[in-house]
Amino acid sequence: MDTLLLARLQFAATASVHFLFVAVTLGLVTLLVGLQTAWVVTGNPRWERLTRFWGQLYVINYVLGIATGIVMEFQFGLNWSGLSRYVGNVFGAPLAIETLVAFFLESTFLGMWIFGWHRLRRGVHLALLYGVALTAYASAFWIMVANSWLQNPVGYEVRDGVAHLTDFSALLTNPALGMALGHVVSAALLTGGLLMAGISAWHLLRRTPDHDLFRTSLRIGVVTATLAISLVQGFGFAQFGPVLSVQPTKFGGTSPEAEALIAEWSARFGPGDYLPPTLANVGLGFMILIGLGLGLLWLLLPLLWRDWIIRLRFPLWLLMLAVPLPFVALILGWISREVGRQPWVAYGLLPVDQAVSPISGWLMAVSLIGFTLLLGTLAVTNWVLLARHAARGTADPALGRPPAQPAADDSRPEPAFA
Ligand code: HEM
């Protein structure tokens, strides 16, 4: 069995599944910040109910998402020891910051937010949610810093066969970073917005109670997703320039720069196939197709006037059907970015076959099956729980439920052991 192929499949499976959770987390937390701010500023309880409902879905997704993140980190340590050895001095810093920010700070803020309901002053409680959102964005930033370094290694020198960081600021100004970060963040907002719009559309179609609340969240979701898709498209097209300037072999690589680079690599690393598989371009093409198709969201925006979007009903169906599209595009986007840099794990520096751990194919196959089953279970559990809690509506989510009042009736007998 081909250890390298299995390790790459394992990376693809863990990274893709984990990122779906990340996108929902980033998108929903941004919307939650808006909802809770509206509650604190206006004091209107409808905003509190919306915050509790969407907050509950956010928390479910966050908890299961963290579990997928642990699987992902585990897989990194297990399968890519060559990568850790060669570029750990550079790559380790942003990854460690990401772990500290995501696992410790963000989870601490979130825990205090969940349990601080009715215990903390409203302003403090809201500040905690801002803390959760800021650390979520910081975590996305650092992971993109690390990924961009692998796409385009900068600010390092190789000593004793190992890369060492020489210029921290180069990590932050990496041309592979800026537009990609904008693209990923707007893709997350699109995902969160469309999820909110789709779930609200379901409630409005079924005429469940709380019509008014779901009408509000439908509007918020549609506006967010519509604005986000334009940003996704803008940052997406803007990525081509920087990507091709630092990775001439991406997307086919027939330019003179690509040919010169391939000649240089052949001289340094020996002859080989230095062009990425076509799978990367297929991913790119379908992602762009989805991105352009979702641009039609702009047509729904005028229908928000006088609730035509609800009265006509079919736009609600369209919104529900569109919910999976950003998720598919997210996976295709990462396939495009990651497969597109093959055969390198760190572009032009470390080939993938030198980065993989010296593990037998059988062992790799066993961990691949184990992790895939685990991730599949986490993903299915997440969607079942999200669907179940989403279907219950805003009546009384467990998140933020007021503490039970002690019974006024004093006539109850004392427990026997008192
Ligand atoms: C017109 C639409 C779009 C264009 C022009 C576009 C463009 C691109 C390009 C050029 C890349 C590859 C960057 C690289 O290889 O380094 C990319 C990657 C990616 N795309 Fe898109 N994209 C579009 C739509 C979407 C949509 C709808 C989503 C998801 C909702 C999405 C999510 C991603 C992700 C997650 C990546 C990997 C990270 C990154 O490089 O930013 N894209 N996109």
PDB file of N, CA and C in Angstrom, residues 406-415:
ATOM      1  N   PRO A 406     -37.173  28.991  42.801  1.00  0.00           N
ATOM      2  CA  PRO A 406     -37.569  28.051  43.844  1.00  0.00           C
ATOM      3  C   PRO A 406     -39.089  28.069  44.023  1.00  0.00           C
ATOM      4  N   ALA A 407     -39.675  26.854  44.256  1.00  0.00           N
ATOM      5  CA  ALA A 407     -41.135  26.770  44.357  1.00  0.00           C
ATOM      6  C   ALA A 407     -41.626  27.587  45.540  1.00  0.00           C
ATOM      7  N   ALA A 408     -42.744  28.286  45.333  1.00  0.00           N
ATOM      8  CA  ALA A 408     -43.286  29.138  46.395  1.00  0.00           C
ATOM      9  C   ALA A 408     -43.931  28.296  47.495  1.00  0.00           C
ATOM     10  N   ASP A 409     -44.253  27.040  47.148  1.00  0.00           N
ATOM     11  CA  ASP A 409     -44.991  26.169  48.071  1.00  0.00           C
ATOM     12  C   ASP A 409     -44.065  25.613  49.148  1.00  0.00           C
ATOM     13  N   ASP A 410     -44.220  26.074  50.403  1.00  0.00           N
ATOM     14  CA  ASP A 410     -43.353  25.633  51.506  1.00  0.00           C
ATOM     15  C   ASP A 410     -43.883  24.400  52.201  1.00  0.00           C
ATOM     16  N   SER A 411     -45.062  23.937  51.760  1.00  0.00           N
ATOM     17  CA  SER A 411     -45.708  22.857  52.504  1.00  0.00           C
ATOM     18  C   SER A 411     -45.150  21.480  52.163  1.00  0.00           C
ATOM     19  N   ARG A 412     -44.169  21.451  51.182  1.00  0.00           N
ATOM     20  CA  ARG A 412     -43.650  20.138  50.798  1.00  0.00           C
ATOM     21  C   ARG A 412     -42.928  19.513  51.980  1.00  0.00           C
ATOM     22  N   PRO A 413     -43.022  18.196  52.140  1.00  0.00           N
ATOM     23  CA  PRO A 413     -42.321  17.574  53.266  1.00  0.00           C
ATOM     24  C   PRO A 413     -40.819  17.653  53.076  1.00  0.00           C
ATOM     25  N   GLU A 414     -40.063  17.792  54.134  1.00  0.00           N
ATOM     26  CA  GLU A 414     -38.611  17.802  54.085  1.00  0.00           C
ATOM     27  C   GLU A 414     -38.126  16.435  53.626  1.00  0.00           C
ATOM     28  N   PRO A 415     -37.036  16.343  52.826  1.00  0.00           N
ATOM     29  CA  PRO A 415     -36.516  15.010  52.467  1.00  0.00           C
ATOM     30  C   PRO A 415     -36.133  14.242  53.723  1.00  0.00           C
TER      31      PRO A 415
END
